[in-house]
mmCIF file of C-alpha atoms in Angstrom:
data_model
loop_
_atom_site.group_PDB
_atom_site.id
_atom_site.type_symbol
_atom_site.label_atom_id
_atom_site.label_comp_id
_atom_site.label_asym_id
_atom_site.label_seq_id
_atom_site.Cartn_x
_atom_site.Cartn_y
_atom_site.Cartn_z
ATOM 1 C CA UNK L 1 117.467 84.948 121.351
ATOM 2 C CA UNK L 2 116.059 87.953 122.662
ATOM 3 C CA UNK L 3 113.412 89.841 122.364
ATOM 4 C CA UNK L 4 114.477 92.391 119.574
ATOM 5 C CA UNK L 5 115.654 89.353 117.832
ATOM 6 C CA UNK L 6 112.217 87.346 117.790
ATOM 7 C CA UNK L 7 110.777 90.829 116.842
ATOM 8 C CA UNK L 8 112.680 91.114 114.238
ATOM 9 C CA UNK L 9 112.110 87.411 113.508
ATOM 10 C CA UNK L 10 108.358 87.988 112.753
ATOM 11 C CA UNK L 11 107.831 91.388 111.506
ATOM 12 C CA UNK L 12 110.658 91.580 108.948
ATOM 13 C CA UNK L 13 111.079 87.697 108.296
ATOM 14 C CA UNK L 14 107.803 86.796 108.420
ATOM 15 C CA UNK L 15 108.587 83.616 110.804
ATOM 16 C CA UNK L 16 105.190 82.036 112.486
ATOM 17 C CA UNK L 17 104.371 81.944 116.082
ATOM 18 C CA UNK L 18 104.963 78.337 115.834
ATOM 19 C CA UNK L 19 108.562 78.816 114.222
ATOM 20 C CA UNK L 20 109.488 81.247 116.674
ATOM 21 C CA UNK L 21 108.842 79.017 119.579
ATOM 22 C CA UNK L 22 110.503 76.299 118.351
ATOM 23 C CA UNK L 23 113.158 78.322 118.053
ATOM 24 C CA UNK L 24 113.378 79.286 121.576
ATOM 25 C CA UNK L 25 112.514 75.843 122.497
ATOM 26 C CA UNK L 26 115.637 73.712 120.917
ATOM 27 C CA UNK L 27 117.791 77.145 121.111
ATOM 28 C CA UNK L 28 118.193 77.081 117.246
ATOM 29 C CA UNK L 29 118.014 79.913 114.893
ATOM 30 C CA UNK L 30 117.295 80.118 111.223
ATOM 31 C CA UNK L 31 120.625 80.966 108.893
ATOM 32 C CA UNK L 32 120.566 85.004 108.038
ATOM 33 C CA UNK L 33 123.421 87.360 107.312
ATOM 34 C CA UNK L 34 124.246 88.388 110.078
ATOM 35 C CA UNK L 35 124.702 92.375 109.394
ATOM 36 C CA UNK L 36 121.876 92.435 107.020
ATOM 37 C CA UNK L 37 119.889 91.464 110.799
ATOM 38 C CA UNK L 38 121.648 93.370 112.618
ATOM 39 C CA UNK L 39 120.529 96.341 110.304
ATOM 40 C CA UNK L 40 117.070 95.454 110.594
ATOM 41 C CA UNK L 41 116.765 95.187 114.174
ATOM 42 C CA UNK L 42 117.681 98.445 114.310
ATOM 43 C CA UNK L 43 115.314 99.616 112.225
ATOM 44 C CA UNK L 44 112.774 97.907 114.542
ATOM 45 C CA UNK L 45 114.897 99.306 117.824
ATOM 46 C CA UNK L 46 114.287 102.730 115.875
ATOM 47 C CA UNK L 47 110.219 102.330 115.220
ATOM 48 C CA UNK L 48 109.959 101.400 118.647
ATOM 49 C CA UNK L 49 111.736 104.263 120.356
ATOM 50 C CA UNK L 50 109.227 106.486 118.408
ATOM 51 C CA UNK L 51 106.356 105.607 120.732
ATOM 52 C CA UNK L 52 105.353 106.505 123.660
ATOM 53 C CA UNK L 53 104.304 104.527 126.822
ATOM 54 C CA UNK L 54 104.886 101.330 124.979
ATOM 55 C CA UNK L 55 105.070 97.980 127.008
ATOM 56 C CA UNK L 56 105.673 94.294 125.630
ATOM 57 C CA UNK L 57 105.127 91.165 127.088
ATOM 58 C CA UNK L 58 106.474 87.837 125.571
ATOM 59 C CA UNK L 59 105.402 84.274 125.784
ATOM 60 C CA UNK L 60 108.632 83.622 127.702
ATOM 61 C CA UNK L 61 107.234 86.910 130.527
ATOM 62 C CA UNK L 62 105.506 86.039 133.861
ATOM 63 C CA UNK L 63 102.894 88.463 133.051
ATOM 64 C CA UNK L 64 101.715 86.543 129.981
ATOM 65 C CA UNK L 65 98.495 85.042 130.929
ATOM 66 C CA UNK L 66 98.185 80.977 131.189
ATOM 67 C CA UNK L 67 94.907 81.065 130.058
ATOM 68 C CA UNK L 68 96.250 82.292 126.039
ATOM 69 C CA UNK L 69 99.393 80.400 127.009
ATOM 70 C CA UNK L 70 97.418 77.146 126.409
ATOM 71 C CA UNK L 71 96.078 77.266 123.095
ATOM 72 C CA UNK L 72 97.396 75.900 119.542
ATOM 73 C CA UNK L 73 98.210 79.283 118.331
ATOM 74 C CA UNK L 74 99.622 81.591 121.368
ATOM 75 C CA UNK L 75 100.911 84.981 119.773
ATOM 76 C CA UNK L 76 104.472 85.459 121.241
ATOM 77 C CA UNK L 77 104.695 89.170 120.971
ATOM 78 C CA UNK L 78 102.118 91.060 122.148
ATOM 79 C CA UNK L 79 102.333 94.963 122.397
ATOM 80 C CA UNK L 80 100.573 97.268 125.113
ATOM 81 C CA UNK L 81 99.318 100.473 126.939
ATOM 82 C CA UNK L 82 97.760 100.494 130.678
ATOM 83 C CA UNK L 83 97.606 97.845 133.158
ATOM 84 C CA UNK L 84 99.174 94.725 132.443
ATOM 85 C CA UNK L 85 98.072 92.867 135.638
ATOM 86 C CA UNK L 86 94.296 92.904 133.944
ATOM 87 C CA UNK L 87 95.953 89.794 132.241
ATOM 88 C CA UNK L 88 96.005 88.005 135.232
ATOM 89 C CA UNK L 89 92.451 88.946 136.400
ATOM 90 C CA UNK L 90 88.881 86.703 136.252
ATOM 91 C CA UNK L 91 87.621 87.851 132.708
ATOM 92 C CA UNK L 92 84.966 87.048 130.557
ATOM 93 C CA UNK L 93 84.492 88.592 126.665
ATOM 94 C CA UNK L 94 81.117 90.051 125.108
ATOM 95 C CA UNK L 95 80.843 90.620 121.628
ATOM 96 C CA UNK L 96 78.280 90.842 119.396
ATOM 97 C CA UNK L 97 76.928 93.221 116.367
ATOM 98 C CA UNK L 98 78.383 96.675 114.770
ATOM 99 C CA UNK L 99 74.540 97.347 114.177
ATOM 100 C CA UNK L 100 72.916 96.636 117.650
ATOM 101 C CA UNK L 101 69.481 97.587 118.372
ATOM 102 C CA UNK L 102 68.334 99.774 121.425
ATOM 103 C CA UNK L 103 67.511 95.957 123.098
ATOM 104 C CA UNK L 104 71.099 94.528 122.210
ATOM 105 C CA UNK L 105 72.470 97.977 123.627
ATOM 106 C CA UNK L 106 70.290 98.149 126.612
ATOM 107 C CA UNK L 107 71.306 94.239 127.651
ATOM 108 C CA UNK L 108 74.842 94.698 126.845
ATOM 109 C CA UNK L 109 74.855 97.853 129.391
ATOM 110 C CA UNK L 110 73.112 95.761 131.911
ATOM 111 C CA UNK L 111 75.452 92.413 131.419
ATOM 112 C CA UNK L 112 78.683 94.346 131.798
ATOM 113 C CA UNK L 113 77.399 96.395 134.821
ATOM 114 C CA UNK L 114 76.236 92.885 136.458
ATOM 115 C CA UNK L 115 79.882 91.521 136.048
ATOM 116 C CA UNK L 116 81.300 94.163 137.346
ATOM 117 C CA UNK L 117 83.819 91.891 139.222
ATOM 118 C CA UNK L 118 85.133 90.594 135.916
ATOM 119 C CA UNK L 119 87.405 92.483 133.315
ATOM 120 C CA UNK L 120 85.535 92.385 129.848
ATOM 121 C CA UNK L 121 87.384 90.983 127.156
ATOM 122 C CA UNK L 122 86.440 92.755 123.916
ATOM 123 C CA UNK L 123 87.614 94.396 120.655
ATOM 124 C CA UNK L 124 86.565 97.988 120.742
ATOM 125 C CA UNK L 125 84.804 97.648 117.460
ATOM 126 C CA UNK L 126 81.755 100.053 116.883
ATOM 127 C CA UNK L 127 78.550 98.271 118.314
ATOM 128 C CA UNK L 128 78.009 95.814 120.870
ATOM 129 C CA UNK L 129 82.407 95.898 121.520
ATOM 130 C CA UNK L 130 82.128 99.346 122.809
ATOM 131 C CA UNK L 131 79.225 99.382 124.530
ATOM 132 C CA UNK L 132 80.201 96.630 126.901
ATOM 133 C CA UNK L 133 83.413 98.032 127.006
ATOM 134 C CA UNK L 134 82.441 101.637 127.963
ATOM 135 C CA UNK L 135 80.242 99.941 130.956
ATOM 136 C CA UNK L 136 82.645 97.334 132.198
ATOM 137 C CA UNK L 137 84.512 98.684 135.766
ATOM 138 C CA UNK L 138 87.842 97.242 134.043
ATOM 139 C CA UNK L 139 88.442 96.316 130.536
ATOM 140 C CA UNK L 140 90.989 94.797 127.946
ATOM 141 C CA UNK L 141 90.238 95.831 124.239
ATOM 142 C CA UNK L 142 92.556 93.477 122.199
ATOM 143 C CA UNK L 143 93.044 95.381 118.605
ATOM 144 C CA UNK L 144 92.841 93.818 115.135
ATOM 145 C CA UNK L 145 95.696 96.399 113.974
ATOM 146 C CA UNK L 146 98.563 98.243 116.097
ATOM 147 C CA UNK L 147 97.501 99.096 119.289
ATOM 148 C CA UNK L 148 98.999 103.078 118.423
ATOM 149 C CA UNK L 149 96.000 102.730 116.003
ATOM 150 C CA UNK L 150 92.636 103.924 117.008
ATOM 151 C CA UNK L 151 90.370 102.015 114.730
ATOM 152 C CA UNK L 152 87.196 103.036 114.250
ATOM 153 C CA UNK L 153 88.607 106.597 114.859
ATOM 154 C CA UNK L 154 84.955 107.327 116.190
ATOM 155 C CA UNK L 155 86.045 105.411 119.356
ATOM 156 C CA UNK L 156 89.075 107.791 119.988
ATOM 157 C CA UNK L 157 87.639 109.114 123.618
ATOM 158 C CA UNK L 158 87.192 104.880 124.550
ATOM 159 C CA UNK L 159 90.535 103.945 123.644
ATOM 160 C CA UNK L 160 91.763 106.892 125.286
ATOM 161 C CA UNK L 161 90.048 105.789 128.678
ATOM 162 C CA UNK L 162 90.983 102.314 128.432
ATOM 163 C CA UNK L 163 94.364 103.511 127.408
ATOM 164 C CA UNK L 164 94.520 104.980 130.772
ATOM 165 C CA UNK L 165 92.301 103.265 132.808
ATOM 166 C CA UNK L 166 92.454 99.420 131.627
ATOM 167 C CA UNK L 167 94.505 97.602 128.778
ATOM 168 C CA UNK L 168 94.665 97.740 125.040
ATOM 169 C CA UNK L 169 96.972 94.922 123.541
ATOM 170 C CA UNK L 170 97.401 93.904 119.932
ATOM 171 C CA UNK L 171 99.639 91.075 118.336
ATOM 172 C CA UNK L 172 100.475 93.149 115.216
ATOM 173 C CA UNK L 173 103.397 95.721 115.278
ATOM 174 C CA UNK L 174 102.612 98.908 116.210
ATOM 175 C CA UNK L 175 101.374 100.999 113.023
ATOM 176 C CA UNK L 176 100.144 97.913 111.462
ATOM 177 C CA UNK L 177 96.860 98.829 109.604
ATOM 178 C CA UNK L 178 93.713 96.737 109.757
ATOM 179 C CA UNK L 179 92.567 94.332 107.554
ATOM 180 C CA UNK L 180 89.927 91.925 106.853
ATOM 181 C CA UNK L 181 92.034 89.240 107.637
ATOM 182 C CA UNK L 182 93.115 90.721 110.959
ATOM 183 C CA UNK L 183 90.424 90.658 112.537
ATOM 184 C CA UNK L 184 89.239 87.484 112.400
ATOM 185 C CA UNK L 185 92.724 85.778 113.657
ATOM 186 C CA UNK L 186 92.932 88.671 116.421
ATOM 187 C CA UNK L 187 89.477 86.940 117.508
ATOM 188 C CA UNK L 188 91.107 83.707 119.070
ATOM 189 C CA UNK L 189 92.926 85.957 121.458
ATOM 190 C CA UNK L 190 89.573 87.781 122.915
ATOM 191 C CA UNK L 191 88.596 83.899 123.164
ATOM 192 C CA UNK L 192 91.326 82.792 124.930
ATOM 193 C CA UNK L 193 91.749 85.894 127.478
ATOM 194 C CA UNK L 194 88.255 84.911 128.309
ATOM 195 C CA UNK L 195 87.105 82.060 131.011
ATOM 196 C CA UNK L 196 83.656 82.649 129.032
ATOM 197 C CA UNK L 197 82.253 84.206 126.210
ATOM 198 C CA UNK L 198 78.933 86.050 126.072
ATOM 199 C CA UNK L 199 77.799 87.201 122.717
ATOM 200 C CA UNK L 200 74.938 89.735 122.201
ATOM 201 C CA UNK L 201 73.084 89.842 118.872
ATOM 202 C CA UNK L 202 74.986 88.079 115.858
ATOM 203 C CA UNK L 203 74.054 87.940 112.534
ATOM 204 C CA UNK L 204 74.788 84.803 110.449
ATOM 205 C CA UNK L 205 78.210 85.729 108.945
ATOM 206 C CA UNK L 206 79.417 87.490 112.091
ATOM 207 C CA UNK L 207 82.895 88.360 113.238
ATOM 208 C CA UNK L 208 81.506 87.096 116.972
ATOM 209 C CA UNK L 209 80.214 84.100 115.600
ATOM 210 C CA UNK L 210 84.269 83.189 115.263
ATOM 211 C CA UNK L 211 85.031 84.392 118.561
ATOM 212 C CA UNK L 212 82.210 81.655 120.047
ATOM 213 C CA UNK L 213 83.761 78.856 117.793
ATOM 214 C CA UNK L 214 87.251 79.399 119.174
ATOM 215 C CA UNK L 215 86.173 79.547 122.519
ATOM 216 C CA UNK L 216 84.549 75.979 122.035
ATOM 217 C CA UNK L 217 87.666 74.972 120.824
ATOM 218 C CA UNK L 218 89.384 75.785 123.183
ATOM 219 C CA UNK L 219 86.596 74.044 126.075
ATOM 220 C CA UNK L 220 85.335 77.201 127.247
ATOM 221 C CA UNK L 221 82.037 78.090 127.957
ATOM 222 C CA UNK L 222 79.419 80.277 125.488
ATOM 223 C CA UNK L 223 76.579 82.153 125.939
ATOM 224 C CA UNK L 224 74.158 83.722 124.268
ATOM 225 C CA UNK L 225 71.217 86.420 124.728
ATOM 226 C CA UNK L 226 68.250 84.776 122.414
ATOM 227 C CA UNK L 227 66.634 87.824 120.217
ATOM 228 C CA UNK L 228 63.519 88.388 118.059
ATOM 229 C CA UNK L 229 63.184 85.235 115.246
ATOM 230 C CA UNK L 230 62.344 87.929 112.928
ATOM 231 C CA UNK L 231 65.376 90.421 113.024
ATOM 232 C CA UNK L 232 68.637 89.122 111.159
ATOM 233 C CA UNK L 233 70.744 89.993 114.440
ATOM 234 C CA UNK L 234 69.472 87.444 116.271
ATOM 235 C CA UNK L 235 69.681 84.514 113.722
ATOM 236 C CA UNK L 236 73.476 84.464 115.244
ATOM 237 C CA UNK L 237 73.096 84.464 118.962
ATOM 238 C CA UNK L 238 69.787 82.050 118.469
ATOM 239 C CA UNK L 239 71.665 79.444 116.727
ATOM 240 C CA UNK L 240 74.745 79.539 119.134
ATOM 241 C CA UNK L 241 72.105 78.518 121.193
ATOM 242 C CA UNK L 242 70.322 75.678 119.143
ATOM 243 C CA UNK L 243 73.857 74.544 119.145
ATOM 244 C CA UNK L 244 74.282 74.291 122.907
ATOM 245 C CA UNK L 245 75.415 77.215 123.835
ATOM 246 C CA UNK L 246 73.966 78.778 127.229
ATOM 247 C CA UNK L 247 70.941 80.935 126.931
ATOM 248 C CA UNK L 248 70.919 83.705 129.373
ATOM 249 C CA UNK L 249 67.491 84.111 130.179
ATOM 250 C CA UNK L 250 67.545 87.179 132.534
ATOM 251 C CA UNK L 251 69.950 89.098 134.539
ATOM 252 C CA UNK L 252 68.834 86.851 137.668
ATOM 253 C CA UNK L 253 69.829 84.012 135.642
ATOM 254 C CA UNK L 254 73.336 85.357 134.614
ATOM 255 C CA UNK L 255 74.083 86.330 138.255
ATOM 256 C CA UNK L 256 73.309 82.474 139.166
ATOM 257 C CA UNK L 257 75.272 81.265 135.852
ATOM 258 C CA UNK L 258 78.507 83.508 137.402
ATOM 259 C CA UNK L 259 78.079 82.844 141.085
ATOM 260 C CA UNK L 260 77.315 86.396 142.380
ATOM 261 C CA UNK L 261 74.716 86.763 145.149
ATOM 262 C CA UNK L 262 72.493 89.571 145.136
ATOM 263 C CA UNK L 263 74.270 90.973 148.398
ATOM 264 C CA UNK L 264 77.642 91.386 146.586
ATOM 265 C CA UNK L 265 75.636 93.258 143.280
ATOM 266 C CA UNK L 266 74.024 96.048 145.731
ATOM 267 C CA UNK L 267 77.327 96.525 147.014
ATOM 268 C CA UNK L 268 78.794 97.396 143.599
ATOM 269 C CA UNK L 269 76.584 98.996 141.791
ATOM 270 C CA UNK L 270 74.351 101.890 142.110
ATOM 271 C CA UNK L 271 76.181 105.197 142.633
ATOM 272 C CA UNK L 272 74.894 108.474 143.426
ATOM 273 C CA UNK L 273 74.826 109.616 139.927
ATOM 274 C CA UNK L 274 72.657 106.724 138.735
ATOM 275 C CA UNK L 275 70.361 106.640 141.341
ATOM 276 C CA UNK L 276 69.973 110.642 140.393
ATOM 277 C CA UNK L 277 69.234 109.466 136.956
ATOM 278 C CA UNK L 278 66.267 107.083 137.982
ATOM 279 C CA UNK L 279 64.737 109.650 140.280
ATOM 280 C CA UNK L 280 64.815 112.138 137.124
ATOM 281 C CA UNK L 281 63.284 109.818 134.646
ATOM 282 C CA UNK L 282 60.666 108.757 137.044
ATOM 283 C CA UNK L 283 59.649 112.939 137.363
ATOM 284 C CA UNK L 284 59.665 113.519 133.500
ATOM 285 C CA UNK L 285 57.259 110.483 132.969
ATOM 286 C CA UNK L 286 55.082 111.914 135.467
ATOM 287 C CA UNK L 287 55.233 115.075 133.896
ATOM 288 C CA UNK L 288 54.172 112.905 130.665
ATOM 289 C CA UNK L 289 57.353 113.350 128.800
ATOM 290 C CA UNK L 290 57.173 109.136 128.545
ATOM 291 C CA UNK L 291 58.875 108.450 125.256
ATOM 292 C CA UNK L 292 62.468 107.325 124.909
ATOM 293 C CA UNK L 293 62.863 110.872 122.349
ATOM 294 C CA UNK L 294 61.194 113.141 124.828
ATOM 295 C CA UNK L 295 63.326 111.685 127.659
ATOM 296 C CA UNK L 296 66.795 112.185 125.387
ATOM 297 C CA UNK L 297 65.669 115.245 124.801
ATOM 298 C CA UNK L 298 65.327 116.449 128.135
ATOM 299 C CA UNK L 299 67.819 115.074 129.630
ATOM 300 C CA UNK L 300 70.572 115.371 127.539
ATOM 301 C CA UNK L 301 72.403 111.960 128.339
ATOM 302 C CA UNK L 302 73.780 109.284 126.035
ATOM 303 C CA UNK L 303 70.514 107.086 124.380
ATOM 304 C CA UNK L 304 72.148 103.629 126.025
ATOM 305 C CA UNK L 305 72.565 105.397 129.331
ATOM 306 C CA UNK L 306 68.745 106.116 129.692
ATOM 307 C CA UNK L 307 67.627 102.878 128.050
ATOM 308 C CA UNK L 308 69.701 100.674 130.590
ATOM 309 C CA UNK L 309 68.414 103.245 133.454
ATOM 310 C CA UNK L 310 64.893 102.733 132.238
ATOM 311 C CA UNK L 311 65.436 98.602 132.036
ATOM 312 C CA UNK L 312 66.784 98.581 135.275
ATOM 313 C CA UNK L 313 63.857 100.576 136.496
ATOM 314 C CA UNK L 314 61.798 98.141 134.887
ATOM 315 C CA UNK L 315 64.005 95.231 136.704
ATOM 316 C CA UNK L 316 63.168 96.957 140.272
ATOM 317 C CA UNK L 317 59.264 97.061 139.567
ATOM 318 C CA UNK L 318 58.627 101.139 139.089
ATOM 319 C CA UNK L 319 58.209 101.220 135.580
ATOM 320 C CA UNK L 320 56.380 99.868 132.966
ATOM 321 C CA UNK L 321 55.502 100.712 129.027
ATOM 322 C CA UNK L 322 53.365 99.542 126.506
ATOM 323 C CA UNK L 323 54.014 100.159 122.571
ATOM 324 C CA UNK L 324 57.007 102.598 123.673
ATOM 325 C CA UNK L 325 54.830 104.785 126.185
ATOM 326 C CA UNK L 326 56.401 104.406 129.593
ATOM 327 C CA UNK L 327 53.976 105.445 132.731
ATOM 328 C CA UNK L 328 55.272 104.469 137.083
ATOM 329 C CA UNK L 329 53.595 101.818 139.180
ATOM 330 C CA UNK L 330 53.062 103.270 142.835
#
């Protein structure tokens, strides 16, 4: 079989990934009439043609990565735009909330600019998905619907720079809409892109809470940022880690937990444009504009841009704050 004929296979004959290998596998095919096929590959040959940029990569391709190769439940189709060879790179996924707080924002900003080495694994939902995603260097946003679907729409301008700079893949046939069941089985492929998992803020029924149990199933490793016993995002996160998953204590700590020495973070991280940043919000705290609104305000830059500048300034000893009132140590 080919691949317009396992296409066809699944999208218009509904057969299973696990059909559809064994297919392949004991070169058998199920019994159709043969023009009424023929017909609707065509038709699927047709919807194709209509978009543009379109890649696929099989089970059967060398670019399919070993590490989703190996589970119970491999998709054999998946669909794409960007850079396939992110596949084959060191990744890890972080997922968490669609409600984050200004703490789960600012540590999400801060964990994807530490792993700057890794492609994050995530799926561009509003929240914790796209704020990791907008931060990582490279990134692979696997889609719960077609990947010529931009759902939510208000993440149009981050698909659009993934779309171009990283990778968006989906399972589902392009202009398949989302659903609430989609979701939740697109999950086990951010799991098993990923070498780890990090998940940041979780309620109790959360979609990342099924994203950390499939990447125990499949051995790999979880972790977890613990939150405030008092706010419903952290019961999630704190019981992954009552459970056994990893704690991340501080950004020190994740550094040691992924093997990167201090020496190889300074060489990848600040940039001019950051450091201007710093020097900026150090002078408008002087000036006594020390409030997280005054210093928007100003400075006219996206809210998790200046809280992760502020933690990291925090991080490097030259600022402080008490009951949301920042002030500089000399």
């Amino acid at each position: 079989m080919n691949i317009l004929d396992i296409i066809t296979l699944k999208e218009v004959y509904k057969k299973s990934n696990k059909e559809l290998l064994e297919y392949t596998e004991t070169d058998t095919s199920p019994t159709l009439f043969k023009e009424e096929f023929e017909e609707n590959k065509r038709k699927i040959v047709q919807s194709l043609d209509k978009i543009k940029d379109l890649g696929i990569i099989t089970y059967w391709d060398e670019e399919y990565p070993d590490l989703l190769k190996n589970i119970n439940d491999p998709p054999v189709i998946l669909y794409y735009f960007g850079d396939p060879t992110l596949l084959k790179n060191k990744t890890v996924s972080i997922v968490g909330t669609r409600k984050a707080t200004d703490y789960g924002k600012s540590i999400c900003i801060e964990i994807a600019k530490t792993l700057s080495r890794y492609t994050v694994v995530s799926g561009m939902a509003y929240g914790i998905d796209s704020i990791a995603q907008r931060n990582a260097k490279k990134t692979i946003a696997v889609l719960g619907n077609g990947v010529d679907i931009i759902y939510p729409k208000s993440n149009e301008s981050l698909y659009n720079k993934i779309k171009e700079e990283g990778l968006i893949i989906s399972e589902y046939f392009p202009g398949t809409r989302a659903t609430k069941y989609t979701f939740p089985y697109r999950n086990r492929i951010i799991a098993a892109l990923s070498e780890k998992t990090i998940v940041i803020e979780a309620a109790k029924k959360s979609g990342s809470l099924i994203t950390a149990r499939y990447a125990l199933d499949y051995g790999r490793e979880v972790l977890a940022v613990p939150g405030d016993i008092t706010r419903l995002n952290s019961y999630g996160t704190n019981y992954l880690i009552y459970s056994g998953a990893t704690p991340i204590i501080s950004l020190q700590h994740l550094k040691e937990l992924f093997g990167i020495t201090n020496l190889e973070q300074e060489s990848s991280s600040e940039n001019p444009e950051e450091m201007e940043v710093k020097e900026k919000i150090l002078k408008l705290i002087n000036e006594g504009k020390n409030n997280l609104d005054s210093l928007c305000e100003t400075l006219k830059e996206d809210v998790s841009t200046i809280l992760s500048t502020i933690m990291q300034l925090e991080i490097d000893g030259k600022l402080s704050q008490e009951n949301g009132t920042y002030f500089t140590i000399n």
